[in-house]
Short mmCIF file of C-alpha atoms in Angstrom, two decimals:
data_model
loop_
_atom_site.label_atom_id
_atom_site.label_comp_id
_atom_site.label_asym_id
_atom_site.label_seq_id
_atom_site.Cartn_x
_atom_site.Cartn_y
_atom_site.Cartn_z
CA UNK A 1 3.33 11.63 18.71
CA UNK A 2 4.77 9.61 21.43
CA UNK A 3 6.87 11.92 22.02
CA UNK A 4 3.85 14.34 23.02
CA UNK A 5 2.22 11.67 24.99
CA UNK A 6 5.19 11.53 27.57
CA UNK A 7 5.32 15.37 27.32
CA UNK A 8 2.01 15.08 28.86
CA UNK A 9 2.30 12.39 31.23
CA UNK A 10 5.22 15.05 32.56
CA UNK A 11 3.09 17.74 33.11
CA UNK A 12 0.31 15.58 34.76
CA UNK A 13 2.83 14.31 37.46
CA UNK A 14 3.96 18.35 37.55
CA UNK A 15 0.58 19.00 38.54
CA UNK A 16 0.45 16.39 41.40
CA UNK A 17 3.23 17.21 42.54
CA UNK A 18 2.41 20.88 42.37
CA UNK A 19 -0.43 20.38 44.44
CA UNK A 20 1.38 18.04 46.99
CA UNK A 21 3.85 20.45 47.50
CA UNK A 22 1.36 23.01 47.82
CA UNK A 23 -1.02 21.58 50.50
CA UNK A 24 2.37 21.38 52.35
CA UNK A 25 3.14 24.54 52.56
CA UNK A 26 -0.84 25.45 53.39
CA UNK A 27 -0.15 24.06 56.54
CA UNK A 28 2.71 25.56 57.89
CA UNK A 29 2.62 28.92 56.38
CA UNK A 30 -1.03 30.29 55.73
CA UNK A 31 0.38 33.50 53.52
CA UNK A 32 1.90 31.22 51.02
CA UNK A 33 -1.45 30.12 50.35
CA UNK A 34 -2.11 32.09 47.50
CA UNK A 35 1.16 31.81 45.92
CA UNK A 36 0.70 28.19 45.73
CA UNK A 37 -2.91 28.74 44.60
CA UNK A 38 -1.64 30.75 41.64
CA UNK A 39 1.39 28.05 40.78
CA UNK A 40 -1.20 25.54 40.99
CA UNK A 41 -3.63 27.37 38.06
CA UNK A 42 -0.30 28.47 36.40
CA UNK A 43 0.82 24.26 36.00
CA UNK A 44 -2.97 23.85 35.33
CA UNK A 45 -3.06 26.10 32.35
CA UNK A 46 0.37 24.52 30.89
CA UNK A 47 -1.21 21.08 31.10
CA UNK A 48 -4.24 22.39 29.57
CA UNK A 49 -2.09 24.15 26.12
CA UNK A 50 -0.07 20.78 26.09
CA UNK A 51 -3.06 19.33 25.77
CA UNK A 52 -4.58 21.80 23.32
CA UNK A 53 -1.11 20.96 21.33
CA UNK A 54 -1.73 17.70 21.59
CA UNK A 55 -4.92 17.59 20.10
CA UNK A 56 -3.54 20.15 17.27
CA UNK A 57 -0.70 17.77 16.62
CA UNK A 58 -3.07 14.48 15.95
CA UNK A 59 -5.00 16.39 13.56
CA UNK A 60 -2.11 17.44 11.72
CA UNK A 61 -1.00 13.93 11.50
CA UNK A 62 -4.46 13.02 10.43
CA UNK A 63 -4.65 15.54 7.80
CA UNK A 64 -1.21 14.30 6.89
CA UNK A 65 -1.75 10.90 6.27
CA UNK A 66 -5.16 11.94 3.89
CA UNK A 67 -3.15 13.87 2.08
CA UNK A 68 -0.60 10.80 1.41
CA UNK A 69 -3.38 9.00 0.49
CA UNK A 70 -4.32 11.71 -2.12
CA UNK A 71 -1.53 12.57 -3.65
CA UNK A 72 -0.91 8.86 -4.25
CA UNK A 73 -4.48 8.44 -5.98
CA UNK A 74 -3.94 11.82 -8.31
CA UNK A 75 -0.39 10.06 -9.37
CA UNK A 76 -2.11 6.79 -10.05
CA UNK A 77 -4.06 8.55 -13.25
CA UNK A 78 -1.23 10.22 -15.61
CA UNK A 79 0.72 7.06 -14.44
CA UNK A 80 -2.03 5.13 -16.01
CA UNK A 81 -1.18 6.87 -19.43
CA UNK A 82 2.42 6.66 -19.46
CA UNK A 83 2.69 2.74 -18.61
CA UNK A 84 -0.33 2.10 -20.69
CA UNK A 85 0.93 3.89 -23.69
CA UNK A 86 4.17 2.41 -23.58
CA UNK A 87 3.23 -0.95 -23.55
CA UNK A 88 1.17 -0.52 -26.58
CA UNK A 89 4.03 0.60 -28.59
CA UNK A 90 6.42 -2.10 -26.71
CA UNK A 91 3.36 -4.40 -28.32
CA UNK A 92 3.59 -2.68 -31.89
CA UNK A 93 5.24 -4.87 -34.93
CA UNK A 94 8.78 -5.68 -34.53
CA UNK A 95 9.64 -4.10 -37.35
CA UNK A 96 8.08 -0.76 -36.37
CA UNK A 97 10.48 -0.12 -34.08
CA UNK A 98 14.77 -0.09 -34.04
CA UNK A 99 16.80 -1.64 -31.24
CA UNK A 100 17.37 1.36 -29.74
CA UNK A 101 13.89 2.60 -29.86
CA UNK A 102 12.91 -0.89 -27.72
CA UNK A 103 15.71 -0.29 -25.19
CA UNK A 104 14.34 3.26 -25.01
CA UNK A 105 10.86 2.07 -24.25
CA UNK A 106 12.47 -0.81 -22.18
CA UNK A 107 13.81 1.96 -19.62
CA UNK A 108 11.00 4.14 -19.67
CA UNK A 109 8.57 0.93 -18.76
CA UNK A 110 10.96 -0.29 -16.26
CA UNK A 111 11.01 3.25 -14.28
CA UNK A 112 7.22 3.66 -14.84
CA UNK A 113 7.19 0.50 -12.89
CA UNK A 114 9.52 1.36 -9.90
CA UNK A 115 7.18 5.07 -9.83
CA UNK A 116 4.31 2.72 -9.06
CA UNK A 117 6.41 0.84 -6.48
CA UNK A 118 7.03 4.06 -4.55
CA UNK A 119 3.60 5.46 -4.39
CA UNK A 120 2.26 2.23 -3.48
CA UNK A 121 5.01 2.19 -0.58
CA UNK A 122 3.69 5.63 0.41
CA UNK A 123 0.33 4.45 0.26
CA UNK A 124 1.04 2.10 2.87
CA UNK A 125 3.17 3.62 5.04
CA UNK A 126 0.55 6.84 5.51
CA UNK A 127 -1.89 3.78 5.81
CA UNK A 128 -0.38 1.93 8.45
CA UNK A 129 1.77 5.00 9.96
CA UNK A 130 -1.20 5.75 13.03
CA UNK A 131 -0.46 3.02 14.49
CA UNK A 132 -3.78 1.74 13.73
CA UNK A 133 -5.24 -1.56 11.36
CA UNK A 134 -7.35 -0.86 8.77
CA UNK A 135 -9.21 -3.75 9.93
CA UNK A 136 -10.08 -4.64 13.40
CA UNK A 137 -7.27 -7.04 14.27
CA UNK A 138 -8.19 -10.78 14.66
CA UNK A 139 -6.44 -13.81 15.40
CA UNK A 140 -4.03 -15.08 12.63
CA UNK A 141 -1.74 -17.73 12.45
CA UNK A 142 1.80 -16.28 11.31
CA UNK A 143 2.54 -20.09 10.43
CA UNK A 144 -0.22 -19.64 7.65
CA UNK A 145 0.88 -15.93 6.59
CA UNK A 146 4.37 -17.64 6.17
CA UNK A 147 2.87 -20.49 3.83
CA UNK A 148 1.19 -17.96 1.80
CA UNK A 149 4.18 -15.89 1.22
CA UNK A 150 6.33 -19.03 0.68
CA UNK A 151 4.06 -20.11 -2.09
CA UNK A 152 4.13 -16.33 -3.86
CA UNK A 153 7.97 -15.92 -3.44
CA UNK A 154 8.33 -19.46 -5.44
CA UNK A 155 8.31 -18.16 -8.94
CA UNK A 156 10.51 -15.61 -8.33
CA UNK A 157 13.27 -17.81 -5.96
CA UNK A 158 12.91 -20.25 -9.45
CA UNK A 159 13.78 -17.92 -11.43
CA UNK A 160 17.02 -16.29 -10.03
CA UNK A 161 18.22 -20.44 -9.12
CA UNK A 162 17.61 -19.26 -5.28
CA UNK A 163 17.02 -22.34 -3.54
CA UNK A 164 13.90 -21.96 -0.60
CA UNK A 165 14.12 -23.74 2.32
CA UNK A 166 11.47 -23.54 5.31
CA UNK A 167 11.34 -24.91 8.95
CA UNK A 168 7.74 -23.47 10.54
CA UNK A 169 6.66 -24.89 13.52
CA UNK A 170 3.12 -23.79 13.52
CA UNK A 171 0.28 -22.78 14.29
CA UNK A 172 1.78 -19.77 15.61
CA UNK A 173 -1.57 -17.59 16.76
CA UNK A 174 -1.32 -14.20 17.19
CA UNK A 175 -3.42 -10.37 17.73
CA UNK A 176 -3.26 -8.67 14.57
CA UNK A 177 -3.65 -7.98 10.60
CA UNK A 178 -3.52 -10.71 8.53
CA UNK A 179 -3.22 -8.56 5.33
CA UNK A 180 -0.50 -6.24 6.89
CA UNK A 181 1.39 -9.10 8.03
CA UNK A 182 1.34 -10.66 4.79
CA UNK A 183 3.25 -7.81 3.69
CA UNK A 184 5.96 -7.62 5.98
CA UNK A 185 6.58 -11.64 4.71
CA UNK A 186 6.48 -10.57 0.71
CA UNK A 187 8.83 -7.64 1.68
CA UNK A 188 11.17 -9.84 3.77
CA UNK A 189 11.17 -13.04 1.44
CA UNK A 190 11.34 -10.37 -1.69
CA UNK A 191 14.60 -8.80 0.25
CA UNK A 192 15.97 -12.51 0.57
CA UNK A 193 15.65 -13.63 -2.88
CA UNK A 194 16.53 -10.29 -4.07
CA UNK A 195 20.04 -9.67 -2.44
CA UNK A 196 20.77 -13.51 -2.64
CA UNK A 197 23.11 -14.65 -6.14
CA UNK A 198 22.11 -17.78 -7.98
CA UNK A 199 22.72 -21.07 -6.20
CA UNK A 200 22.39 -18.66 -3.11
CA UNK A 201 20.03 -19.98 -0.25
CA UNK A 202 17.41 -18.67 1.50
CA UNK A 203 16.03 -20.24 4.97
CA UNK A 204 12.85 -19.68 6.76
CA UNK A 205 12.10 -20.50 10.53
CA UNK A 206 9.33 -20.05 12.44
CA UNK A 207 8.94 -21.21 16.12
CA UNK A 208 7.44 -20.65 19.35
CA UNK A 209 9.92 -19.25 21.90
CA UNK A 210 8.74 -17.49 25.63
CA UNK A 211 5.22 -16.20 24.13
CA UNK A 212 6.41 -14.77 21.28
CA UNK A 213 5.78 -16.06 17.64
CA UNK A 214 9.60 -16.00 16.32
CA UNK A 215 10.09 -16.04 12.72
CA UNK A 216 13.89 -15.57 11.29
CA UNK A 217 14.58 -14.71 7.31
CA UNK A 218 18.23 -15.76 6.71
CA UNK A 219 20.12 -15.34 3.35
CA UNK A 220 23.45 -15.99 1.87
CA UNK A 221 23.34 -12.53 -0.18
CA UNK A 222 25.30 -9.72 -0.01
CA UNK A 223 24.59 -8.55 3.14
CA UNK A 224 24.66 -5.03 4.57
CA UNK A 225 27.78 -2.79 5.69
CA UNK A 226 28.66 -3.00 8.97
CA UNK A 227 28.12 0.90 9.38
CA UNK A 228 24.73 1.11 7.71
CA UNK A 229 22.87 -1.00 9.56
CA UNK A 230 21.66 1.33 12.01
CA UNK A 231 20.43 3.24 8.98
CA UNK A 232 18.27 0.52 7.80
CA UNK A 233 14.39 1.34 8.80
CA UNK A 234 14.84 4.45 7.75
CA UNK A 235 12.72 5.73 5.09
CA UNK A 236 14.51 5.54 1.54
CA UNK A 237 17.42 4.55 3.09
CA UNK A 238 19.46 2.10 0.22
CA UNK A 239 22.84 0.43 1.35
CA UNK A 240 26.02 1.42 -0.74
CA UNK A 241 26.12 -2.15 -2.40
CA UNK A 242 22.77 -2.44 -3.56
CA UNK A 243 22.70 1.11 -5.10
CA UNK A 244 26.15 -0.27 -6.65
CA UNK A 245 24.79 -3.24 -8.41
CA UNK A 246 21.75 -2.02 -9.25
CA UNK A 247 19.37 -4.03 -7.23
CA UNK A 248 15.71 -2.39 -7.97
CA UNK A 249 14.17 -1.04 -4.47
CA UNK A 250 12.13 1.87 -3.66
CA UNK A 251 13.92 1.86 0.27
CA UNK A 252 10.46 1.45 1.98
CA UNK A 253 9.89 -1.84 2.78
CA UNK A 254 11.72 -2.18 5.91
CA UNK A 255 10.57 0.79 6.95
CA UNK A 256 7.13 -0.54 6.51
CA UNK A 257 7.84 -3.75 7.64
CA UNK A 258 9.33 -1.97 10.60
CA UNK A 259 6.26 -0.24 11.48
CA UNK A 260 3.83 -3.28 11.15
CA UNK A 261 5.37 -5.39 13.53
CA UNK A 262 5.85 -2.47 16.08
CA UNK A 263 1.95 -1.96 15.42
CA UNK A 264 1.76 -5.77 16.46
CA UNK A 265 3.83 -4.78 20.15
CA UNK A 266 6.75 -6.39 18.33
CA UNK A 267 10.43 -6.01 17.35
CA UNK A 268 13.00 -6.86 14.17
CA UNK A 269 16.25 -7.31 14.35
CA UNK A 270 18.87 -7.79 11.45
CA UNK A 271 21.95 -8.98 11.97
CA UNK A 272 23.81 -9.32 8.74
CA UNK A 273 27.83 -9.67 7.22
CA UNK A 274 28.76 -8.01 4.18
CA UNK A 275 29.18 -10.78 1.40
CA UNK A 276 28.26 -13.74 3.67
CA UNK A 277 24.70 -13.12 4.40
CA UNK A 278 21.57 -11.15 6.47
CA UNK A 279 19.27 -12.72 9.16
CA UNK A 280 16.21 -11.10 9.84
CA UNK A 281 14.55 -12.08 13.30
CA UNK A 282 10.95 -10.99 13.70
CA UNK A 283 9.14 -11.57 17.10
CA UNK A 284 5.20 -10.92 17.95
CA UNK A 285 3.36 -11.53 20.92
CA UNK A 286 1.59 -14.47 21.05
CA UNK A 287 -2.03 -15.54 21.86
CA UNK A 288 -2.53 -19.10 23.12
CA UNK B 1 -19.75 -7.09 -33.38
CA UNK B 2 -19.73 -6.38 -29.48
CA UNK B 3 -20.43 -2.53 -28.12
CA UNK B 4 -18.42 -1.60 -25.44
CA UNK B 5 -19.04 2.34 -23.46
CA UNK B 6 -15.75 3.62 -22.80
CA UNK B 7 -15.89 6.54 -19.51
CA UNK B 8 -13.42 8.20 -17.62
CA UNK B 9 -12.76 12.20 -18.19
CA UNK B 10 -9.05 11.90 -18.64
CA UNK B 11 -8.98 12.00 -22.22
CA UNK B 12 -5.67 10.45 -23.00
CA UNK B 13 -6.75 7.35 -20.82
CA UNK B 14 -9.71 7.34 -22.77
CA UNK B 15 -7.73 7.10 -25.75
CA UNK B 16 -5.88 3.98 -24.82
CA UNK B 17 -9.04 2.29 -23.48
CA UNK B 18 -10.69 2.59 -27.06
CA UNK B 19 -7.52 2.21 -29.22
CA UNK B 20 -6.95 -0.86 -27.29
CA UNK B 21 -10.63 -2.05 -27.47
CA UNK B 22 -11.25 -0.87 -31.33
CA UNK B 23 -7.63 -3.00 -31.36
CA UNK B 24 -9.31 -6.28 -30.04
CA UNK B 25 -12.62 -6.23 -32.46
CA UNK B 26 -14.94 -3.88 -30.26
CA UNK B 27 -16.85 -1.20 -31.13
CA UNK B 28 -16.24 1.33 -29.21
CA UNK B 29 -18.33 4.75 -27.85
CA UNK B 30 -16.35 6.63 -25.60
CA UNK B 31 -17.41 9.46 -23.23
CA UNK B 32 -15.79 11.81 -20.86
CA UNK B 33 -18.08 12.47 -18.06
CA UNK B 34 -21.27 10.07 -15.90
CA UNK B 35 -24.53 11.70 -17.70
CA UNK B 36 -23.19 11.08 -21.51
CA UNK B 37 -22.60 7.41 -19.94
CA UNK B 38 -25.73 7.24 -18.81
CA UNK B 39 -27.28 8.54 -21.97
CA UNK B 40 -25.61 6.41 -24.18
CA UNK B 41 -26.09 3.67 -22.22
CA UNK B 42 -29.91 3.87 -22.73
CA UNK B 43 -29.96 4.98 -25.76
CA UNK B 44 -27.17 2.52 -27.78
CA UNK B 45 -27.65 -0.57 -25.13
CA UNK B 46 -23.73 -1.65 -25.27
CA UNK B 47 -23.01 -5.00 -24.34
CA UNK B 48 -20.26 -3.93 -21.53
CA UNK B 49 -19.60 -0.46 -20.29
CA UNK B 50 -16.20 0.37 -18.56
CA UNK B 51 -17.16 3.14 -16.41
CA UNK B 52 -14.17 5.47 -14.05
CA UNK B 53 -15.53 5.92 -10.63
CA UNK B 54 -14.06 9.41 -10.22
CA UNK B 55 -15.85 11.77 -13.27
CA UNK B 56 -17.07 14.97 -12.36
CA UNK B 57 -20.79 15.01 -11.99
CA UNK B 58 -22.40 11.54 -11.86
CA UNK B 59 -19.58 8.84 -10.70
CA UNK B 60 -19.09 5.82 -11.93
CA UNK B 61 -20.41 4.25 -9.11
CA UNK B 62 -23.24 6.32 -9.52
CA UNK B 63 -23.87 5.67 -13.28
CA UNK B 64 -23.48 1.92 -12.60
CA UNK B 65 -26.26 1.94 -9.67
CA UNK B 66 -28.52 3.70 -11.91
CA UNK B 67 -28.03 1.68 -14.87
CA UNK B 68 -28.71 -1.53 -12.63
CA UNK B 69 -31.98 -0.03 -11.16
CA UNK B 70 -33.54 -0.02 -15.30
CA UNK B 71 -34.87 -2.70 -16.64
CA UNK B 72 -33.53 -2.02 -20.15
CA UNK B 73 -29.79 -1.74 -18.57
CA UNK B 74 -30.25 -3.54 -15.27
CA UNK B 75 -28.36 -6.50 -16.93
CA UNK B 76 -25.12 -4.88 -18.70
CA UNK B 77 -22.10 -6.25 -18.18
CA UNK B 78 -20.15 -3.37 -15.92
CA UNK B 79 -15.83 -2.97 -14.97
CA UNK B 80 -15.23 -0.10 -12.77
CA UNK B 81 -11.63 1.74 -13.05
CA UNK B 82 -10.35 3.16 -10.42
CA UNK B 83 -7.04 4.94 -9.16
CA UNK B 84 -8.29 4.12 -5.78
CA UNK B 85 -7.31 1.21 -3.53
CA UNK B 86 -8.72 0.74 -0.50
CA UNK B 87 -11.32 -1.84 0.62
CA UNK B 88 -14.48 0.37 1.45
CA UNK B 89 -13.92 1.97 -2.84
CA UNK B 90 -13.60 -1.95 -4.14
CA UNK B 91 -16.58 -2.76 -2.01
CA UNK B 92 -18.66 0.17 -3.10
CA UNK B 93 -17.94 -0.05 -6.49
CA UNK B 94 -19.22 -3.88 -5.52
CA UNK B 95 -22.35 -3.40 -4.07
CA UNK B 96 -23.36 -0.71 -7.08
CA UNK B 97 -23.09 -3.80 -8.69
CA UNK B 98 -19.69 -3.69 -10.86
CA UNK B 99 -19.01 -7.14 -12.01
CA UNK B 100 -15.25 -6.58 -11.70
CA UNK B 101 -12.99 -3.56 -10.87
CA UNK B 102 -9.64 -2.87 -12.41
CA UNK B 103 -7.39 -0.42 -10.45
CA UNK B 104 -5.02 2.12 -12.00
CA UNK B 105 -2.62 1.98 -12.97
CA UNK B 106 -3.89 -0.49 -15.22
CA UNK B 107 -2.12 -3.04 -18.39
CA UNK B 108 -4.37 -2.06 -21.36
CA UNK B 109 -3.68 -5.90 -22.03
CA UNK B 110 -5.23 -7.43 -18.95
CA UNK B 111 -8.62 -5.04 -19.31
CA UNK B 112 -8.62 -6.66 -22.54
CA UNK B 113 -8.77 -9.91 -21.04
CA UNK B 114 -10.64 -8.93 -17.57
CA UNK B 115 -13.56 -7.62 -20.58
CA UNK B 116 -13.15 -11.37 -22.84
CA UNK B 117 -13.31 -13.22 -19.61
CA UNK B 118 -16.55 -11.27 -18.34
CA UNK B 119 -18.36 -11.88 -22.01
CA UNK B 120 -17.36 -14.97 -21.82
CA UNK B 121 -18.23 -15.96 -18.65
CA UNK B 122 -21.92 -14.03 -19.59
CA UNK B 123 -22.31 -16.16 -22.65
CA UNK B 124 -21.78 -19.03 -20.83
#
């Protein structure tokens, strides 16, 4: 879509400069008057069918992004069954059932699971994928979105011995959407504990810096390869190592993390060594 | 023992709805489209109805704004299911008057406990 919108911007200045170049050659040459007459209408009628395109193209998008939305309500209902049944049969008697029938249903639950994951990735990305908030965007403090995250990602930073530590110089106030932003902290803090190993640390900063709200997500995990880094905002993208161990992901978050802070008119960066660790460095413009 | 109305029109979720329910000590009358709700509703006064939004016909949403407009019904005890997320379906489903709203997919489980905290919170 951007793309398009500098398309046009092209043939705008085209016509300006069309006409400029034709009232020049009014003047000093009256018989090229109707030559430049008929370039002028010609550069009129492109801009015109780019803007026709245009037009074409953002209701395409639009019918695009409903029909995300659909598909990922219709796959919500047989999904419904097949996690519901199983977990009344994973609930049945012990002795109803043999080991290998429980691993069986073990699997099947676990990949219902990661199926719900991805269509409620999709969800969100055709959601937030117009650039626009679902919400009209208010003021938020990120220094509060980061407490609330901090808080959720507790249970699970306890439970694989990742040790949490925090450093937020608030109130950071910012434009934007408090619910969206609280995303892109889950996803990032979820990455962190995630990728880190037990007795691994994870470190949270948020500060002020040149009116921006800064906010950096560092790990001691496995980090990324050098050579896929590049790679990482793109949709379903999964590095090598992560596929290798087996770390559950649907390869949407960044990319929807991504996406939310570029809604916000900001930028993230990762730098990150394989083995020793990832940093993630979000920065937002800042109201204050 | 406590009458629950079971609707939605996809019949094997209907099936784990009442297997679970009938599994917890409800009775259970299960339907698979918004005017049999409706009718049963009137007719066999359940104490809770768990009512889909999306059924061909009358919705849920529709079923529960009619049921709240009678007398006889205007006081049931009413979950909405839905496979739908976003704010505006939550807050319809709200102001139809739905005392709670589980979203699919669902843990048979935690609608059993969603419906034990709602009676109990309406015994209270």
């Amino acid at each position: 879509m951007r793309g398009a919108a500098r398309g046009t911007a092209f043939v705008a200045g085209l016509v300006t400069g069309g006409l400029l170049v034709g009232a020049a050659l009014v003047r000093t040459a009256a018989r090229t008057r109707t030559e430049c007459l008929a370039k002028a209408a010609e550069v009129d009628r492109s801009h015109r069918t780019e803007q026709e395109l245009l037009t074409k193209l953002r209701s395409l998008d639009a019918a695009k992004t409903d029909f995300m939305a659909t598909v990922s309500h219709e796959l919500r209902t047989p999904l419904t069954s097949i996690s519901g049944y199983v977990e009344l049969l994973r609930d049945a008697e012990p002795d109803e059932l043999s080991d290998a029938q429980q691993r069986m249903l073990e699997v099947i639950a676990r990949n219902a699971r990661r199926l719900r994951e991805l269509i409620e990735d999709i969800l969100t990305l055709s959601r937030i994928e117009n650039g626009g908030f679902r919400s009209q965007p208010g003021e938020v403090d990120l220094a509060q979105v980061i407490e609330r995250a901090l808080v959720e990602i507790g249970p699970a930073a306890t439970k694989a011995s990742v040790g949490v530590h925090a450093d937020v110089r608030g109130p950071l106030p910012l434009r934007g959407d408090s619910m969206q932003l609280d995303r892109v902290l889950a996803n990032l803090l979820g990455n962190a504990v995630k990728f880190t190993p037990a007795e691994g640390t994870v470190t949270v900063r948020a500060r002020r810096d040149d009116g921006e709200a800064v906010l950096e997500v560092a790990d001691t995990g496995m980090g990324i390869p050098e050579d896929e880094q590049n790679a990482l905002f793109v949709r379903f993208f999964r590095a090598t190592n992560a596929i290798r161990r087996a770390v559950p992901g649907t390869g949407l978050g960044l990319a929807i993390c991504h996406k939310i802070v570029d809604n916000h008119g900001g930028t993230i960066a990762i730098d990150s060594i394989e083995n020793v660790g990832t940093t993630v460095t979000v920065r937002i413009p800042a109201v204050w | 023992m406590t009458v629950v109305l079971v609707a939605d029109d996809d019949a094997d979720i209907r099936d784990l709805v009442a297997f679970k329910l009938e599994q917890a000590g409800f009775e259970v009358i299960a339907v698979e489209d918004g005017q049999t709700a409706l009718d049963q509703a009137r007719s066999r006064q359940p104490t809770l109805a768990v009512l889909d939004v999306s059924m061909p016909g009358l919705s849920g949403i529709d079923v529960c704004r009619m049921l709240r407009s009678e007398p006889a019904t205007a006081g049931m005890l009413i979950i909405m299911l839905t496979a739908r997320v976003q704010e505006q379906d939550v807050e319809g489903g709200f102001s139809a008057g739905a005392d709670d709203y589980v979203t699919k997919p669902f843990s048979p489980r935690e609608l059993v406990s969603r419906i034990q905290s709602l009676l109990s919170r309406a015994r209270a």
